[in-house]
PDB file of C-alpha atoms in Angstrom:
ATOM      1  CA  MET A   1      -5.845   9.675  17.254  1.00 80.00           C
ATOM      2  CA  LEU A   2      -4.966   8.841  13.658  1.00 86.00           C
ATOM      3  CA  LEU A   3      -2.178   6.334  13.065  1.00 88.00           C
ATOM      4  CA  ARG A   4      -0.497   5.030   9.940  1.00 91.00           C
ATOM      5  CA  LEU A   5       0.754   1.435   9.899  1.00 92.00           C
ATOM      6  CA  ARG A   6       2.943   0.045   7.145  1.00 94.00           C
ATOM      7  CA  VAL A   7       2.254  -3.677   6.883  1.00 95.00           C
ATOM      8  CA  SER A   8       3.978  -6.310   4.776  1.00 94.00           C
ATOM      9  CA  LEU A   9       1.720  -9.310   4.213  1.00 94.00           C
ATOM     10  CA  PRO A  10       1.328 -12.367   1.969  1.00 93.00           C
ATOM     11  CA  ASP A  11      -0.459 -11.437  -1.250  1.00 91.00           C
ATOM     12  CA  ARG A  12      -3.089 -14.158  -1.185  1.00 90.00           C
ATOM     13  CA  PRO A  13      -6.852 -14.278  -0.645  1.00 90.00           C
ATOM     14  CA  GLY A  14      -8.036 -13.993   2.948  1.00 90.00           C
ATOM     15  CA  VAL A  15      -4.954 -12.429   4.522  1.00 92.00           C
ATOM     16  CA  LEU A  16      -6.205  -8.859   4.236  1.00 90.00           C
ATOM     17  CA  GLY A  17      -9.434  -9.954   5.919  1.00 92.00           C
ATOM     18  CA  GLN A  18      -7.453 -11.500   8.798  1.00 92.00           C
ATOM     19  CA  VAL A  19      -5.529  -8.261   9.258  1.00 92.00           C
ATOM     20  CA  ALA A  20      -8.784  -6.270   9.211  1.00 91.00           C
ATOM     21  CA  ARG A  21     -10.266  -8.546  11.882  1.00 91.00           C
ATOM     22  CA  ALA A  22      -7.144  -8.118  14.025  1.00 89.00           C
ATOM     23  CA  PHE A  23      -7.567  -4.350  13.829  1.00 88.00           C
ATOM     24  CA  GLY A  24     -11.217  -4.717  14.822  1.00 87.00           C
ATOM     25  CA  VAL A  25     -10.405  -6.873  17.843  1.00 85.00           C
ATOM     26  CA  MET A  26      -8.032  -4.158  19.044  1.00 84.00           C
ATOM     27  CA  GLY A  27     -10.674  -1.461  18.573  1.00 84.00           C
ATOM     28  CA  ALA A  28      -8.909   0.223  15.653  1.00 86.00           C
ATOM     29  CA  ASP A  29     -11.198   1.518  12.914  1.00 90.00           C
ATOM     30  CA  ILE A  30      -9.650   1.193   9.433  1.00 91.00           C
ATOM     31  CA  LEU A  31     -10.238   4.428   7.535  1.00 91.00           C
ATOM     32  CA  GLN A  32      -8.078   3.825   4.469  1.00 90.00           C
ATOM     33  CA  VAL A  33      -5.803   1.224   2.888  1.00 91.00           C
ATOM     34  CA  THR A  34      -3.162   2.311   0.373  1.00 91.00           C
ATOM     35  CA  VAL A  35      -1.373  -0.362  -1.656  1.00 92.00           C
ATOM     36  CA  LEU A  36       2.290   0.579  -2.059  1.00 94.00           C
ATOM     37  CA  GLU A  37       3.551  -2.503  -3.858  1.00 94.00           C
ATOM     38  CA  ARG A  38       2.776  -6.059  -4.841  1.00 92.00           C
ATOM     39  CA  GLN A  39       5.554  -8.384  -5.933  1.00 89.00           C
ATOM     40  CA  ALA A  40       7.054 -11.824  -5.305  1.00 87.00           C
ATOM     41  CA  GLY A  41       3.894 -13.019  -3.557  1.00 91.00           C
ATOM     42  CA  ARG A  42       3.860 -10.219  -0.994  1.00 94.00           C
ATOM     43  CA  ALA A  43       2.166  -6.846  -0.649  1.00 94.00           C
ATOM     44  CA  VAL A  44       3.066  -3.716   1.288  1.00 95.00           C
ATOM     45  CA  ASP A  45       0.046  -1.689   2.395  1.00 94.00           C
ATOM     46  CA  ASP A  46      -0.342   1.471   4.450  1.00 94.00           C
ATOM     47  CA  PHE A  47      -3.331   1.375   6.809  1.00 93.00           C
ATOM     48  CA  THR A  48      -4.739   4.598   8.222  1.00 92.00           C
ATOM     49  CA  VAL A  49      -6.696   3.851  11.388  1.00 90.00           C
ATOM     50  CA  SER A  50      -8.582   5.705  14.060  1.00 88.00           C
ATOM     51  CA  TRP A  51      -7.167   4.541  17.375  1.00 79.00           C
ATOM     52  CA  SER A  52      -8.749   5.070  20.788  1.00 77.00           C
ATOM     53  CA  GLY A  53      -5.426   5.073  22.593  1.00 66.00           C
ATOM     54  CA  VAL A  54      -6.524   2.451  25.158  1.00 65.00           C
ATOM     55  CA  PHE A  55      -3.340   0.572  24.367  1.00 63.00           C
ATOM     56  CA  GLU A  56       0.055   1.849  23.311  1.00 73.00           C
ATOM     57  CA  PRO A  57       0.603   1.921  19.539  1.00 72.00           C
ATOM     58  CA  GLU A  58       3.389  -0.642  19.984  1.00 77.00           C
ATOM     59  CA  GLU A  59       0.850  -3.129  21.338  1.00 80.00           C
ATOM     60  CA  LEU A  60      -1.291  -2.566  18.257  1.00 79.00           C
ATOM     61  CA  ARG A  61       1.783  -3.360  16.194  1.00 82.00           C
ATOM     62  CA  GLU A  62       2.390  -6.579  18.104  1.00 84.00           C
ATOM     63  CA  ARG A  63      -1.216  -7.762  17.841  1.00 83.00           C
ATOM     64  CA  ILE A  64      -1.400  -7.197  14.087  1.00 87.00           C
ATOM     65  CA  GLY A  65       1.924  -8.970  13.681  1.00 84.00           C
ATOM     66  CA  VAL A  66       0.476 -12.256  14.979  1.00 87.00           C
ATOM     67  CA  VAL A  67      -1.376 -12.799  11.685  1.00 89.00           C
ATOM     68  CA  PRO A  68       0.717 -15.528   9.980  1.00 91.00           C
ATOM     69  CA  GLY A  69       3.214 -14.143   7.501  1.00 92.00           C
ATOM     70  CA  THR A  70       2.435 -10.537   8.408  1.00 92.00           C
ATOM     71  CA  ARG A  71       5.055  -7.994   9.505  1.00 92.00           C
ATOM     72  CA  VAL A  72       4.282  -4.483  10.747  1.00 92.00           C
ATOM     73  CA  GLU A  73       7.170  -2.364   9.489  1.00 92.00           C
ATOM     74  CA  ALA A  74       6.224   0.884  11.252  1.00 91.00           C
ATOM     75  CA  VAL A  75       3.549   2.688  13.261  1.00 90.00           C
ATOM     76  CA  TRP A  76       3.467   6.475  13.346  1.00 89.00           C
ATOM     77  CA  PRO A  77       1.036   9.385  13.838  1.00 86.00           C
ATOM     78  CA  THR A  78      -0.527  10.979  10.787  1.00 86.00           C
ATOM     79  CA  ARG A  79      -2.531  14.127  10.050  1.00 80.00           C
ATOM     80  CA  GLU A  80      -3.673  12.827   6.668  1.00 74.00           C
ATOM     81  CA  ALA A  81      -7.437  12.555   7.120  1.00 70.00           C
ATOM     82  CA  PRO A  82      -9.026   9.961   4.795  1.00 68.00           C
ATOM     83  CA  GLY A  83     -12.137  10.998   2.909  1.00 65.00           C
ATOM     84  CA  THR A  84     -10.727  14.413   2.041  1.00 66.00           C
ATOM     85  CA  SER A  85      -8.976  15.541  -1.144  1.00 69.00           C
ATOM     86  CA  PRO A  86      -5.854  17.391   0.044  1.00 78.00           C
ATOM     87  CA  ASP A  87      -4.051  16.841  -3.272  1.00 83.00           C
ATOM     88  CA  TYR A  88      -6.821  18.615  -5.155  1.00 83.00           C
ATOM     89  CA  ASP A  89      -7.038  21.331  -2.506  1.00 87.00           C
ATOM     90  CA  LEU A  90      -3.300  21.964  -2.878  1.00 89.00           C
ATOM     91  CA  LEU A  91      -3.511  22.217  -6.653  1.00 89.00           C
ATOM     92  CA  GLY A  92      -6.544  24.496  -6.392  1.00 91.00           C
ATOM     93  CA  HIS A  93      -4.654  26.895  -4.107  1.00 91.00           C
ATOM     94  CA  VAL A  94      -1.632  26.832  -6.425  1.00 91.00           C
ATOM     95  CA  ALA A  95      -3.786  27.560  -9.480  1.00 90.00           C
ATOM     96  CA  GLY A  96      -5.397  30.467  -7.632  1.00 91.00           C
ATOM     97  CA  GLU A  97      -2.097  31.968  -6.486  1.00 92.00           C
ATOM     98  CA  PRO A  98       0.633  30.692  -8.837  1.00 90.00           C
ATOM     99  CA  ASP A  99       3.125  33.279  -7.567  1.00 90.00           C
ATOM    100  CA  ARG A 100       3.048  31.429  -4.211  1.00 92.00           C
ATOM    101  CA  ALA A 101       3.120  27.976  -5.791  1.00 93.00           C
ATOM    102  CA  PHE A 102       6.212  26.581  -4.100  1.00 93.00           C
ATOM    103  CA  VAL A 103       5.446  28.140  -0.712  1.00 94.00           C
ATOM    104  CA  THR A 104       2.002  26.529  -0.829  1.00 94.00           C
ATOM    105  CA  LEU A 105       3.528  23.188  -1.815  1.00 95.00           C
ATOM    106  CA  VAL A 106       6.070  23.259   1.020  1.00 95.00           C
ATOM    107  CA  ASP A 107       3.383  24.096   3.580  1.00 95.00           C
ATOM    108  CA  ALA A 108       0.982  21.395   2.373  1.00 93.00           C
ATOM    109  CA  VAL A 109       3.091  18.404   1.360  1.00 94.00           C
ATOM    110  CA  PRO A 110       3.946  17.003   4.842  1.00 93.00           C
ATOM    111  CA  ASP A 111       0.285  16.198   5.486  1.00 90.00           C
ATOM    112  CA  LEU A 112      -0.032  14.528   2.086  1.00 90.00           C
ATOM    113  CA  VAL A 113       2.584  11.854   2.847  1.00 91.00           C
ATOM    114  CA  SER A 114       2.338  11.587   6.650  1.00 90.00           C
ATOM    115  CA  ALA A 115       5.608  13.459   7.106  1.00 94.00           C
ATOM    116  CA  GLU A 116       6.574  16.008   9.762  1.00 94.00           C
ATOM    117  CA  TRP A 117       8.005  18.939   7.829  1.00 95.00           C
ATOM    118  CA  ALA A 118       9.238  20.191   4.485  1.00 96.00           C
ATOM    119  CA  VAL A 119      11.568  22.893   3.212  1.00 95.00           C
ATOM    120  CA  ALA A 120      12.508  24.450  -0.111  1.00 94.00           C
ATOM    121  CA  VAL A 121      16.261  24.811  -0.400  1.00 92.00           C
ATOM    122  CA  ASP A 122      18.308  26.729  -2.947  1.00 92.00           C
ATOM    123  CA  SER A 123      19.779  24.250  -5.419  1.00 90.00           C
ATOM    124  CA  GLU A 124      23.030  26.246  -5.622  1.00 89.00           C
ATOM    125  CA  ASN A 125      23.965  26.674  -1.970  1.00 86.00           C
ATOM    126  CA  GLY A 126      21.500  24.486  -0.020  1.00 84.00           C
ATOM    127  CA  ALA A 127      20.142  27.461   1.966  1.00 88.00           C
ATOM    128  CA  ILE A 128      16.561  27.150   3.213  1.00 91.00           C
ATOM    129  CA  VAL A 129      14.272  29.452   1.226  1.00 92.00           C
ATOM    130  CA  HIS A 130      11.011  28.484   2.965  1.00 94.00           C
ATOM    131  CA  GLY A 131      10.017  25.936   5.590  1.00 94.00           C
ATOM    132  CA  SER A 132       6.727  24.482   6.799  1.00 95.00           C
ATOM    133  CA  TRP A 133       5.669  25.298  10.340  1.00 89.00           C
ATOM    134  CA  GLN A 134       7.535  22.382  11.968  1.00 88.00           C
ATOM    135  CA  ALA A 135      10.708  22.729   9.920  1.00 91.00           C
ATOM    136  CA  PRO A 136      14.037  23.328  11.698  1.00 88.00           C
ATOM    137  CA  GLU A 137      16.160  26.365  10.951  1.00 84.00           C
ATOM    138  CA  GLU A 138      18.911  24.099   9.678  1.00 81.00           C
ATOM    139  CA  VAL A 139      18.431  20.754   7.989  1.00 80.00           C
ATOM    140  CA  PRO A 140      20.840  18.084   9.312  1.00 68.00           C
ATOM    141  CA  SER A 141      21.965  16.578   6.036  1.00 67.00           C
ATOM    142  CA  PRO A 142      25.140  17.053   4.002  1.00 64.00           C
ATOM    143  CA  GLU A 143      23.488  16.557   0.598  1.00 79.00           C
ATOM    144  CA  LEU A 144      20.001  17.902  -0.123  1.00 85.00           C
ATOM    145  CA  THR A 145      20.237  18.678  -3.835  1.00 85.00           C
ATOM    146  CA  PRO A 146      20.635  15.442  -5.832  1.00 87.00           C
ATOM    147  CA  ILE A 147      20.199  15.613  -9.589  1.00 90.00           C
ATOM    148  CA  ARG A 148      17.184  13.276  -9.571  1.00 93.00           C
ATOM    149  CA  PRO A 149      14.310  12.747  -7.104  1.00 95.00           C
ATOM    150  CA  SER A 150      15.787  10.730  -4.249  1.00 95.00           C
ATOM    151  CA  ALA A 151      14.820   9.156  -0.948  1.00 94.00           C
ATOM    152  CA  PHE A 152      17.516   8.598   1.686  1.00 92.00           C
ATOM    153  CA  THR A 153      18.105   8.398   5.424  1.00 92.00           C
ATOM    154  CA  GLU A 154      20.440  10.455   7.624  1.00 88.00           C
ATOM    155  CA  GLY A 155      20.651   8.909  11.079  1.00 87.00           C
ATOM    156  CA  THR A 156      17.044   8.632  12.261  1.00 88.00           C
ATOM    157  CA  LEU A 157      15.737  11.183   9.762  1.00 91.00           C
ATOM    158  CA  HIS A 158      14.081   9.928   6.568  1.00 94.00           C
ATOM    159  CA  LEU A 159      14.229  12.408   3.684  1.00 94.00           C
ATOM    160  CA  VAL A 160      12.978  12.938   0.151  1.00 95.00           C
ATOM    161  CA  SER A 161      14.530  15.552  -2.140  1.00 95.00           C
ATOM    162  CA  VAL A 162      12.989  16.535  -5.481  1.00 96.00           C
ATOM    163  CA  PRO A 163      14.369  19.267  -7.797  1.00 94.00           C
ATOM    164  CA  MET A 164      11.971  22.067  -8.820  1.00 91.00           C
ATOM    165  CA  SER A 165      12.839  25.246 -10.758  1.00 85.00           C
ATOM    166  CA  GLY A 166      16.130  26.192  -9.116  1.00 89.00           C
ATOM    167  CA  LEU A 167      15.006  24.795  -5.773  1.00 93.00           C
ATOM    168  CA  HIS A 168      14.760  21.388  -4.144  1.00 94.00           C
ATOM    169  CA  LEU A 169      11.722  20.286  -2.162  1.00 96.00           C
ATOM    170  CA  VAL A 170      12.926  18.365   0.887  1.00 95.00           C
ATOM    171  CA  VAL A 171      10.364  16.382   2.917  1.00 96.00           C
ATOM    172  CA  ALA A 172      11.230  14.697   6.214  1.00 95.00           C
ATOM    173  CA  ARG A 173       9.957  12.408   8.921  1.00 94.00           C
ATOM    174  CA  SER A 174      11.672  10.943  11.950  1.00 91.00           C
ATOM    175  CA  GLN A 175       8.691   8.867  13.060  1.00 88.00           C
ATOM    176  CA  GLY A 176       7.729   5.999  10.821  1.00 89.00           C
ATOM    177  CA  PRO A 177       9.531   4.202   7.998  1.00 93.00           C
ATOM    178  CA  ALA A 178      11.770   5.406   5.214  1.00 94.00           C
ATOM    179  CA  PHE A 179       9.886   6.869   2.283  1.00 96.00           C
ATOM    180  CA  HIS A 180       8.616   4.194  -0.077  1.00 95.00           C
ATOM    181  CA  ARG A 181       9.229   4.605  -3.790  1.00 95.00           C
ATOM    182  CA  ALA A 182       5.465   5.073  -4.232  1.00 94.00           C
ATOM    183  CA  GLU A 183       5.655   8.085  -1.904  1.00 95.00           C
ATOM    184  CA  LEU A 184       8.664   9.448  -3.769  1.00 96.00           C
ATOM    185  CA  ASP A 185       6.723   9.094  -7.019  1.00 96.00           C
ATOM    186  CA  LYS A 186       3.702  10.906  -5.528  1.00 94.00           C
ATOM    187  CA  ILE A 187       5.833  13.837  -4.353  1.00 96.00           C
ATOM    188  CA  SER A 188       7.646  14.004  -7.704  1.00 96.00           C
ATOM    189  CA  ARG A 189       4.343  14.114  -9.603  1.00 95.00           C
ATOM    190  CA  LEU A 190       3.035  16.881  -7.350  1.00 94.00           C
ATOM    191  CA  VAL A 191       6.207  18.902  -7.908  1.00 95.00           C
ATOM    192  CA  GLY A 192       5.823  18.453 -11.662  1.00 94.00           C
ATOM    193  CA  ILE A 193       2.204  19.648 -11.699  1.00 93.00           C
ATOM    194  CA  VAL A 194       2.883  22.564  -9.355  1.00 93.00           C
ATOM    195  CA  SER A 195       5.834  23.629 -11.530  1.00 92.00           C
ATOM    196  CA  VAL A 196       3.589  23.695 -14.620  1.00 91.00           C
ATOM    197  CA  LEU A 197       0.923  25.719 -12.793  1.00 90.00           C
ATOM    198  CA  ALA A 198       3.556  28.161 -11.550  1.00 88.00           C
ATOM    199  CA  ARG A 199       4.930  28.687 -15.057  1.00 82.00           C
ATOM    200  CA  SER A 200       1.417  29.111 -16.445  1.00 74.00           C
ATOM    201  CA  GLY A 201       0.747  31.831 -13.870  1.00 61.00           C
ATOM    202  CA  VAL A 202       3.906  33.683 -14.852  1.00 47.00           C
ATOM    203  CA  THR A 203       2.940  33.477 -18.523  1.00 45.00           C
ATOM    204  CA  ARG A 204      -0.547  34.879 -17.885  1.00 47.00           C
ATOM    205  CA  THR A 205       0.801  37.871 -15.960  1.00 44.00           C
ATOM    206  CA  ALA A 206       3.721  38.615 -18.300  1.00 42.00           C
TER     207      ALA A 206
END
C-alpha cells in the first residue's frame, strides 16, 4: 500500500538520514519526499512510502517518532503515485477539452493532494454542481464559498475552498492532517491555470 506521512523534524544535517534509516528498518520504501516548509530551525516534510502492511501504520508512526526531535503529525493512505506527472496529465486533458475544464479538475484534484474527494459548488447558493466519485451528495459545512482561497476544518473533515469562475472548488479529506498552506497554494495555482485554459477554449470556439 502507499502511505503519506507528514513529519516535523529538526532542520539540521543528518536528521533526514536518520529518518530514512528508520523507514528502512521498518521495511518502508521511501518513494518521494516533499518539503512543505522550513523555518525556525525545523522542517515539515511529506514522505510517500510503499508499505508492506506487516505492521499497522500506527506502529510505523511510533517507530519513526523515536528519532530525536522528530514528530509524525499524520499517517494516511494516498493514491498519489510518485514518478508520474498527474499535474501535467490534468492540464493536458483540460487543454484538449476546455469545455469540461472544471469537471476534469474536480475529478482529478483529490489524487493530486492525497485527499478523498472534491466538489464544485455554486458560489451563489452553495449547491453541488459536480462531485468526484467519492464525494457525498451533501457537503457537511456551513460555509464553502469564502472570498479568498481558504483551508479550514469542520469536525473531523479537513477542507480547502478556492473560488473559480462563479464556482468554488472544495477539496476534502478526513484521514490525515489539515491541509498545509503549501497544498492550498498548489490547488490555487491549478485552479488559476485551469481557469485560463477554460477561457482560452471559449475564445477559440466563439
